[in-house]
Tab-separated table of C-alpha atoms in Angstrom:
chain	number	residue	atom	x	y	z
U	1	MET	CA	0.000	0.000	0.000
U	2	ALA	CA	1.285	3.399	-0.943
U	3	SER	CA	2.243	5.795	1.790
U	4	LEU	CA	0.472	9.109	2.226
U	5	LYS	CA	3.379	10.983	0.693
U	6	GLU	CA	3.356	8.764	-2.356
U	7	MET	CA	-0.343	9.351	-2.793
U	8	ARG	CA	0.126	13.106	-2.481
U	9	ASN	CA	2.733	12.965	-5.215
U	10	ARG	CA	0.467	10.891	-7.406
U	11	ILE	CA	-2.399	13.353	-7.036
U	12	GLY	CA	-0.033	16.202	-7.820
U	13	SER	CA	1.175	14.542	-10.990
U	14	VAL	CA	-2.341	13.775	-12.223
U	15	LYS	CA	-3.278	17.377	-11.530
U	16	SER	CA	-0.450	18.718	-13.653
U	17	THR	CA	-1.349	16.278	-16.429
U	18	GLN	CA	-4.872	17.592	-16.289
U	19	LYS	CA	-3.588	21.139	-16.628
U	20	ILE	CA	-1.719	20.173	-19.779
U	21	THR	CA	-4.637	18.370	-21.381
U	22	LYS	CA	-6.917	21.261	-20.514
U	23	ALA	CA	-4.531	23.733	-22.113
U	24	LEU	CA	-4.213	21.565	-25.225
U	25	ASN	CA	-7.976	21.342	-25.414
U	26	MET	CA	-8.330	25.106	-25.378
U	27	VAL	CA	-5.548	25.594	-27.897
U	28	ALA	CA	-7.194	23.048	-30.201
U	29	ALA	CA	-10.547	24.801	-29.845
U	30	ALA	CA	-9.027	28.122	-30.867
U	31	LYS	CA	-7.149	26.591	-33.784
U	32	LEU	CA	-10.202	24.627	-34.852
U	33	LYS	CA	-12.109	27.859	-35.308
U	34	ARG	CA	-9.417	29.179	-37.586
U	35	ALA	CA	-9.111	25.938	-39.533
U	36	GLN	CA	-12.863	25.840	-40.031
U	37	ASP	CA	-12.909	29.408	-41.321
U	38	GLN	CA	-10.099	28.552	-43.689
U	39	ALA	CA	-11.855	25.442	-44.956
U	40	GLU	CA	-14.995	27.458	-45.468
U	41	SER	CA	-13.329	30.276	-47.379
U	42	ALA	CA	-11.717	27.729	-49.687
U	43	ARG	CA	-15.066	26.232	-50.550
U	44	PRO	CA	-16.328	28.756	-53.160
U	45	TYR	CA	-13.251	28.181	-55.305
U	46	ALA	CA	-13.513	24.405	-55.125
U	47	GLN	CA	-17.227	24.481	-55.875
U	48	LYS	CA	-16.821	26.826	-58.793
U	49	MET	CA	-13.960	24.728	-60.136
U	50	ALA	CA	-16.085	21.587	-59.880
U	51	SER	CA	-19.004	23.114	-61.727
U	52	VAL	CA	-16.765	24.550	-64.456
U	53	ILE	CA	-15.162	21.177	-64.975
U	54	ALA	CA	-18.497	19.379	-64.962
U	55	ASN	CA	-19.619	21.874	-67.573
U	56	LEU	CA	-16.584	21.341	-69.752
U	57	ALA	CA	-16.512	17.591	-69.283
U	58	ALA	CA	-20.030	17.297	-70.589
U	59	GLY	CA	-18.850	18.824	-73.876
U	60	VAL	CA	-15.655	16.824	-74.240
U	61	SER	CA	-15.929	13.098	-74.573
U	62	GLY	CA	-14.592	10.135	-76.439
U	63	ASP	CA	-10.977	9.615	-77.377
U	64	ASP	CA	-9.934	13.234	-77.374
U	65	ALA	CA	-10.852	13.679	-73.730
U	66	PRO	CA	-7.793	14.557	-71.634
U	67	LYS	CA	-6.289	11.629	-69.760
U	68	LEU	CA	-6.569	13.356	-66.414
U	69	LEU	CA	-10.313	13.337	-66.877
U	70	ALA	CA	-10.896	10.030	-68.587
U	71	GLY	CA	-8.058	8.011	-67.084
U	72	THR	CA	-5.623	5.838	-69.013
U	73	GLY	CA	-8.187	3.177	-69.643
U	74	ALA	CA	-6.326	0.780	-67.387
U	75	GLU	CA	-6.783	0.137	-63.696
U	76	GLN	CA	-3.620	-1.740	-62.941
U	77	LYS	CA	-1.417	0.836	-61.269
U	78	HIS	CA	-2.788	2.563	-58.225
U	79	LEU	CA	-1.273	5.521	-56.480
U	80	ILE	CA	-2.607	6.062	-52.985
U	81	VAL	CA	-2.065	9.388	-51.254
U	82	VAL	CA	-2.640	9.234	-47.522
U	83	ALA	CA	-2.971	12.532	-45.698
U	84	THR	CA	-2.787	12.668	-41.917
U	85	GLY	CA	-1.377	15.093	-39.395
U	86	ASP	CA	2.206	15.417	-38.282
U	87	LYS	CA	1.346	15.158	-34.633
U	88	GLY	CA	-0.484	12.766	-32.412
U	89	LEU	CA	-2.551	13.398	-29.302
U	90	ALA	CA	-5.672	13.575	-31.395
U	91	GLY	CA	-7.555	10.420	-30.519
U	92	GLY	CA	-8.261	8.200	-33.496
U	93	PHE	CA	-7.696	10.888	-36.116
U	94	ASN	CA	-4.489	9.568	-37.640
U	95	SER	CA	-5.125	5.887	-37.150
U	96	ASN	CA	-8.608	6.078	-38.652
U	97	VAL	CA	-7.307	7.506	-41.909
U	98	ILE	CA	-4.439	5.048	-41.985
U	99	ARG	CA	-6.758	2.135	-41.301
U	100	ALA	CA	-9.090	3.127	-44.135
U	101	ALA	CA	-6.131	3.450	-46.497
U	102	ARG	CA	-4.667	0.151	-45.353
U	103	GLU	CA	-7.910	-1.689	-46.041
U	104	ARG	CA	-7.991	-0.290	-49.550
U	105	ILE	CA	-4.329	-1.091	-50.148
U	106	ASN	CA	-4.763	-4.657	-48.960
U	107	THR	CA	-7.759	-5.224	-51.231
U	108	LEU	CA	-5.833	-3.822	-54.169
U	109	ILE	CA	-2.803	-5.979	-53.475
U	110	LYS	CA	-5.017	-9.041	-53.147
U	111	GLY	CA	-6.564	-8.140	-56.489
U	112	GLY	CA	-3.090	-8.260	-58.031
U	113	LYS	CA	-2.797	-4.516	-58.618
U	114	ASP	CA	0.384	-2.501	-58.342
U	115	VAL	CA	0.235	-0.072	-55.483
U	116	ARG	CA	2.431	2.902	-54.755
U	117	ILE	CA	1.979	5.207	-51.814
U	118	ILE	CA	2.628	8.862	-51.124
U	119	ALA	CA	2.462	9.780	-47.464
U	120	VAL	CA	1.415	13.270	-46.449
U	121	GLY	CA	2.145	13.898	-42.783
U	122	LYS	CA	4.588	12.219	-40.443
U	123	LYS	CA	1.991	9.977	-38.868
U	124	SER	CA	0.959	8.659	-42.239
U	125	ARG	CA	4.529	7.731	-43.013
U	126	ASP	CA	5.047	6.110	-39.625
U	127	GLY	CA	1.847	4.118	-39.950
U	128	LEU	CA	2.487	2.899	-43.485
U	129	ALA	CA	6.258	2.552	-43.785
U	130	ARG	CA	6.290	-0.433	-41.464
U	131	LEU	CA	3.855	-2.422	-43.592
U	132	TYR	CA	4.493	-1.120	-47.069
U	133	GLY	CA	7.988	0.296	-46.867
U	134	ASP	CA	8.860	-0.864	-50.388
U	135	LYS	CA	5.814	0.841	-51.868
U	136	LEU	CA	6.295	4.221	-50.260
U	137	VAL	CA	7.345	6.727	-52.907
U	138	HIS	CA	7.642	9.930	-50.990
U	139	THR	CA	6.697	11.662	-47.760
U	140	PHE	CA	5.535	15.243	-47.434
U	141	GLU	CA	5.696	16.841	-44.051
U	142	MET	CA	3.191	19.499	-43.264
U	143	SER	CA	5.306	20.965	-40.502
U	144	ASP	CA	7.529	22.425	-43.227
U	145	HIS	CA	4.733	24.918	-43.770
U	146	LYS	CA	3.632	27.338	-41.137
U	147	VAL	CA	0.143	27.655	-42.500
U	148	ILE	CA	-1.607	25.354	-44.888
U	149	GLY	CA	-2.014	27.005	-48.236
U	150	LEU	CA	-1.146	26.619	-51.865
U	151	PRO	CA	2.586	26.224	-51.199
U	152	ALA	CA	1.751	23.101	-49.201
U	153	ALA	CA	-0.579	21.596	-51.789
U	154	GLU	CA	1.369	22.362	-54.950
U	155	PRO	CA	4.344	20.021	-54.498
U	156	ILE	CA	1.980	17.155	-53.770
U	157	ALA	CA	-0.056	17.849	-56.902
U	158	ASP	CA	3.143	18.205	-58.936
U	159	MET	CA	4.377	14.855	-57.764
U	160	ILE	CA	1.069	13.185	-58.586
U	161	ALA	CA	1.096	14.701	-62.063
U	162	GLU	CA	4.659	13.534	-62.547
U	163	GLU	CA	3.845	9.966	-61.523
U	164	PHE	CA	0.815	9.983	-63.766
U	165	GLU	CA	2.614	11.349	-66.784
U	166	ALA	CA	5.468	8.901	-66.339
U	167	GLY	CA	2.913	6.123	-66.624
U	168	ARG	CA	3.433	4.909	-63.086
U	169	ALA	CA	-0.169	5.414	-62.092
U	170	ASP	CA	-3.559	4.769	-63.674
U	171	VAL	CA	-5.742	5.629	-60.737
U	172	VAL	CA	-4.909	8.132	-58.004
U	173	THR	CA	-6.862	8.105	-54.779
U	174	LEU	CA	-6.451	10.496	-51.877
U	175	PHE	CA	-7.326	9.476	-48.338
U	176	TYR	CA	-8.082	12.233	-45.871
U	177	SER	CA	-10.375	12.957	-42.998
U	178	ARG	CA	-13.516	14.823	-43.870
U	179	PHE	CA	-14.637	17.275	-41.234
U	180	GLN	CA	-18.244	16.507	-40.486
U	181	SER	CA	-18.504	18.128	-37.089
U	182	VAL	CA	-16.374	18.724	-34.029
U	183	ILE	CA	-17.181	15.253	-32.779
U	184	SER	CA	-17.203	13.406	-36.067
U	185	GLN	CA	-14.449	13.152	-38.651
U	186	VAL	CA	-14.875	10.654	-41.425
U	187	PRO	CA	-11.916	9.053	-43.226
U	188	THR	CA	-12.776	9.537	-46.881
U	189	PRO	CA	-11.247	8.327	-50.132
U	190	LYS	CA	-11.326	10.827	-52.979
U	191	LYS	CA	-10.510	9.903	-56.526
U	192	LEU	CA	-8.195	12.465	-58.106
U	193	ILE	CA	-7.483	10.719	-61.404
U	194	PRO	CA	-9.608	10.018	-63.338
U	195	ALA	CA	-11.293	13.191	-62.170
U	196	GLU	CA	-14.605	12.630	-60.526
U	197	VAL	CA	-17.079	14.956	-62.119
U	198	ALA	CA	-19.272	16.308	-59.386
U	199	GLY	CA	-22.777	15.100	-59.997
U	200	ASP	CA	-24.241	17.510	-57.507
U	201	ALA	CA	-22.896	20.646	-59.163
U	202	PRO	CA	-25.811	22.405	-60.763
U	203	PRO	CA	-25.424	22.810	-64.525
U	204	VAL	CA	-25.124	26.396	-65.589
U	205	ASN	CA	-28.283	27.705	-67.138
U	206	LEU	CA	-27.311	29.523	-70.299
U	207	ASN	CA	-30.837	30.405	-71.426
U	208	GLY	CA	-30.135	28.779	-74.751
U	209	ALA	CA	-26.942	30.728	-75.458
U	210	VAL	CA	-23.794	28.925	-76.534
U	211	TYR	CA	-20.574	29.036	-74.563
U	212	GLU	CA	-17.597	30.536	-76.271
U	213	TYR	CA	-14.136	29.356	-75.391
U	214	GLU	CA	-10.890	31.192	-75.678
U	215	PRO	CA	-8.599	29.331	-76.442
U	216	SER	CA	-10.301	26.060	-77.326
U	217	GLU	CA	-12.352	23.982	-74.961
U	218	GLU	CA	-9.730	21.232	-74.839
U	219	GLU	CA	-6.916	23.611	-74.075
U	220	ILE	CA	-8.811	25.173	-71.218
U	221	LEU	CA	-9.699	21.787	-69.839
U	222	GLU	CA	-6.091	20.697	-70.102
U	223	THR	CA	-4.785	23.560	-67.998
U	224	LEU	CA	-7.712	23.424	-65.663
U	225	LEU	CA	-7.504	19.748	-64.723
U	226	PRO	CA	-4.047	19.840	-63.107
U	227	ARG	CA	-5.164	22.892	-61.203
U	228	ASN	CA	-8.206	21.035	-60.075
U	229	ILE	CA	-5.973	18.409	-58.493
U	230	THR	CA	-4.162	21.108	-56.553
U	231	THR	CA	-7.464	22.575	-55.472
U	232	GLN	CA	-8.803	19.228	-54.351
U	233	ILE	CA	-5.650	18.511	-52.371
U	234	LEU	CA	-5.752	21.922	-50.781
U	235	ALA	CA	-9.396	21.431	-49.843
U	236	ALA	CA	-8.541	18.024	-48.377
U	237	LEU	CA	-5.644	19.506	-46.402
U	238	TYR	CA	-7.939	22.147	-44.957
U	239	GLU	CA	-10.502	19.537	-44.025
U	240	ASN	CA	-7.768	17.427	-42.503
U	241	GLN	CA	-6.561	20.357	-40.459
U	242	ALA	CA	-10.038	21.068	-39.134
U	243	SER	CA	-10.576	17.362	-38.444
U	244	PHE	CA	-7.297	17.151	-36.604
U	245	PHE	CA	-8.159	19.939	-34.220
U	246	GLY	CA	-11.682	18.603	-33.818
U	247	ALA	CA	-10.339	15.183	-32.913
U	248	GLN	CA	-7.712	16.689	-30.659
U	249	MET	CA	-10.315	18.747	-28.874
U	250	GLY	CA	-12.423	15.668	-28.252
U	251	ALA	CA	-9.467	13.575	-27.137
U	252	MET	CA	-8.180	16.241	-24.786
U	253	ASP	CA	-11.647	16.848	-23.388
U	254	ASN	CA	-11.858	13.148	-22.558
U	255	ALA	CA	-8.406	13.141	-21.064
U	256	THR	CA	-9.227	16.144	-18.883
U	257	ARG	CA	-12.391	14.459	-17.671
U	258	ASN	CA	-10.591	11.199	-16.962
U	259	ALA	CA	-7.924	13.046	-15.039
U	260	GLY	CA	-10.667	14.755	-13.017
U	261	ASP	CA	-12.237	11.399	-12.156
U	262	LEU	CA	-8.870	9.996	-11.193
U	263	ILE	CA	-8.119	12.994	-8.971
U	264	ASN	CA	-11.468	12.564	-7.227
U	265	SER	CA	-10.995	8.907	-6.501
U	266	LEU	CA	-7.371	9.379	-5.431
U	267	THR	CA	-8.340	12.261	-3.129
U	268	LEU	CA	-11.029	10.108	-1.584
U	269	GLN	CA	-8.568	7.291	-0.985
U	270	TYR	CA	-6.034	9.712	0.394
U	271	ASN	CA	-8.507	11.257	2.844
U	272	ARG	CA	-9.704	7.854	4.006
U	273	LYS	CA	-6.210	6.738	4.577
U	274	ARG	CA	-5.263	9.874	6.448
U	275	GLN	CA	-8.358	9.522	8.623
U	276	ALA	CA	-7.491	5.901	9.344
U	277	GLN	CA	-3.993	6.933	10.330
U	278	ILE	CA	-5.261	9.651	12.682
U	279	THR	CA	-7.676	7.216	14.273
U	280	THR	CA	-4.918	4.669	14.797
U	281	GLU	CA	-2.679	7.308	16.359
U	282	LEU	CA	-5.475	8.433	18.693
U	283	ILE	CA	-6.168	4.852	19.754
U	284	GLU	CA	-2.482	4.379	20.473
U	285	ILE	CA	-2.331	7.536	22.599
U	286	ILE	CA	-5.497	6.666	24.509
U	287	ALA	CA	-4.352	3.107	25.026
U	288	GLY	CA	-0.987	4.410	26.246
U	289	ALA	CA	-2.653	6.857	28.665
U	290	GLU	CA	-4.907	4.134	30.058
U	291	ALA	CA	-1.990	1.865	30.635
U	292	LEU	CA	-0.351	4.377	32.956
J	1	MET	CA	-27.649	51.282	-68.993
J	2	ALA	CA	-28.545	47.691	-68.251
J	3	GLY	CA	-28.415	46.201	-64.762
J	4	LYS	CA	-25.288	45.559	-62.847
J	5	LEU	CA	-22.872	42.716	-63.311
J	6	SER	CA	-22.466	40.267	-60.498
J	7	PHE	CA	-18.760	39.680	-60.160
J	8	SER	CA	-16.735	37.475	-57.872
J	9	LEU	CA	-13.004	36.960	-57.745
J	10	VAL	CA	-12.006	33.852	-55.852
J	11	SER	CA	-8.648	32.355	-55.009
J	12	PRO	CA	-8.196	28.910	-53.438
J	13	GLU	CA	-7.624	30.510	-50.080
J	14	ARG	CA	-10.473	32.973	-49.955
J	15	GLU	CA	-13.020	35.017	-51.835
J	16	VAL	CA	-11.167	38.196	-52.741
J	17	PHE	CA	-14.046	40.205	-54.123
J	18	SER	CA	-17.745	39.681	-54.495
J	19	GLY	CA	-20.443	42.130	-55.404
J	20	LEU	CA	-22.383	44.017	-58.056
J	21	VAL	CA	-20.352	46.242	-60.352
J	22	ASP	CA	-20.666	48.134	-63.625
J	23	GLN	CA	-17.771	46.705	-65.563
J	24	VAL	CA	-14.786	44.396	-65.211
J	25	ASP	CA	-11.725	44.491	-67.443
J	26	ALA	CA	-9.551	41.376	-67.465
J	27	PRO	CA	-6.448	40.200	-69.316
J	28	GLY	CA	-7.413	37.157	-71.406
J	29	VAL	CA	-4.746	34.985	-73.013
J	30	GLU	CA	-5.940	36.134	-76.403
J	31	GLY	CA	-6.392	39.768	-75.512
J	32	ASP	CA	-7.846	41.974	-72.840
J	33	PHE	CA	-11.576	42.130	-72.615
J	34	GLY	CA	-14.253	43.973	-70.709
J	35	VAL	CA	-17.406	42.457	-69.336
J	36	LEU	CA	-20.647	44.337	-68.789
J	37	ALA	CA	-23.933	43.006	-67.503
J	38	ASP	CA	-25.713	40.492	-69.758
J	39	HIS	CA	-22.533	39.488	-71.553
J	40	ALA	CA	-22.763	36.389	-73.756
J	41	PRO	CA	-21.519	33.276	-71.937
J	42	PHE	CA	-17.871	32.580	-72.505
J	43	MET	CA	-14.839	31.214	-70.806
J	44	THR	CA	-11.199	32.062	-71.136
J	45	ALA	CA	-7.874	31.531	-69.500
J	46	LEU	CA	-6.221	34.652	-68.100
J	47	ARG	CA	-2.718	35.947	-68.439
J	48	GLU	CA	-0.857	37.207	-65.452
J	49	GLY	CA	-2.033	40.770	-65.112
J	50	THR	CA	-4.447	43.215	-63.624
J	51	VAL	CA	-8.186	42.904	-63.308
J	52	THR	CA	-9.902	46.263	-63.105
J	53	VAL	CA	-13.284	46.606	-61.487
J	54	LEU	CA	-15.320	49.697	-62.322
J	55	ASP	CA	-18.321	50.610	-60.263
J	56	GLY	CA	-19.795	54.087	-60.420
J	57	GLY	CA	-16.822	56.369	-60.001
J	58	ASN	CA	-14.871	53.737	-58.093
J	59	ARG	CA	-12.060	51.782	-59.578
J	60	ARG	CA	-10.353	48.843	-57.920
J	61	GLN	CA	-7.528	46.802	-59.275
J	62	PHE	CA	-6.478	43.257	-58.543
J	63	GLU	CA	-3.297	41.496	-59.492
J	64	VAL	CA	-4.113	37.969	-60.687
J	65	GLU	CA	-2.021	35.008	-61.706
J	66	GLY	CA	-3.022	31.707	-63.224
J	67	GLY	CA	-6.701	32.333	-63.599
J	68	PHE	CA	-9.843	31.649	-65.538
J	69	ALA	CA	-12.786	33.848	-66.279
J	70	ASP	CA	-16.187	32.307	-66.612
J	71	VAL	CA	-19.046	34.430	-67.865
J	72	THR	CA	-22.518	33.014	-67.420
J	73	PRO	CA	-25.904	34.700	-67.395
J	74	ALA	CA	-25.545	34.715	-63.615
J	75	GLY	CA	-22.446	36.900	-63.809
J	76	LEU	CA	-18.694	36.805	-64.059
J	77	THR	CA	-16.494	34.619	-61.938
J	78	ILE	CA	-12.734	34.771	-61.993
J	79	LEU	CA	-10.856	31.870	-60.499
J	80	ALA	CA	-7.245	32.771	-59.845
J	81	GLU	CA	-4.500	30.813	-58.164
J	82	ARG	CA	-3.201	34.042	-56.741
J	83	ALA	CA	-5.153	37.239	-56.410
J	84	SER	CA	-4.506	40.340	-54.380
J	85	GLU	CA	-5.732	43.878	-54.441
J	86	VAL	CA	-3.450	46.566	-55.750
J	87	ALA	CA	-3.367	49.501	-53.375
J	88	ALA	CA	-5.164	52.464	-54.900
J	89	GLY	CA	-2.759	55.091	-56.009
């Protein structure tokens, strides 16, 4: 049985842990607000881009459709991009994304497909390198960038385009965590190549007029599609960021509550024990006095 | 004069400008062009350059890079990878 001093120390250490988790919780809450705002302000661009592409894609079809839109026609070589955070202490945030990606990778490997992996975020690399070290192409670390923005998304998009053009990938899928709410983040696969034309984007009503393109429709589509990949990655990174802080907030909230429960039960034990000790001492004194 | 043109300039990071204006001049890859309300629908890539927004007596300029202009009956939208306002001067 622990001595009173040991118990006091224990309570003290749990209390300081609680202070840390509480601080992290508040920091995450503040950062979550910012990440959410950022994700929201990026939405108009992504939406507009999706509807423009849907518009263009409807007009371009058949063999002359750009490969980024139509795919290579094969489905043998898969490139999987897994985006997580660089840090832990966020509950199941990182492991959920990694698990979803791992399931997909395993199915693909079982199906005899070639799989290559790009890891975005340290945790993604750590989680995947152990199992698929030979398939890992490259790791991007988000901590190289102070804020998430185009400079963070562009190198990833460039690398994907490079892999695709070199014929090392037929299908490119991005795994990230979609921010549904503060308490719910959903690991989501998103197909980057061939481009998924958003079905929910409303078609532009032209009132019977005909669109004019400058330069040609194909040329516009060809410059627009690589940009769309960047946009999609950026949007995913923003969502990831918001999800991370949401998950961290939840995890730290739990941890703070657990620490509180632990402090309560330890304090109770400590008080009982102290009381028992006082009682024993009193009995000893009284017994000693009676013996005289 | 016809109604006003609904114009929005968006970059991946935020919406830079949004509102009703009289006229927008933009640098297309095949030549500069101006858009008024009820322009015929068309789409073009943009050069790196300056987008000028005219509204009443006001004039605002934005530096854009890597963009597209999309004119629909609903208005003009410019998507630019980078967009920032040029300080009036």
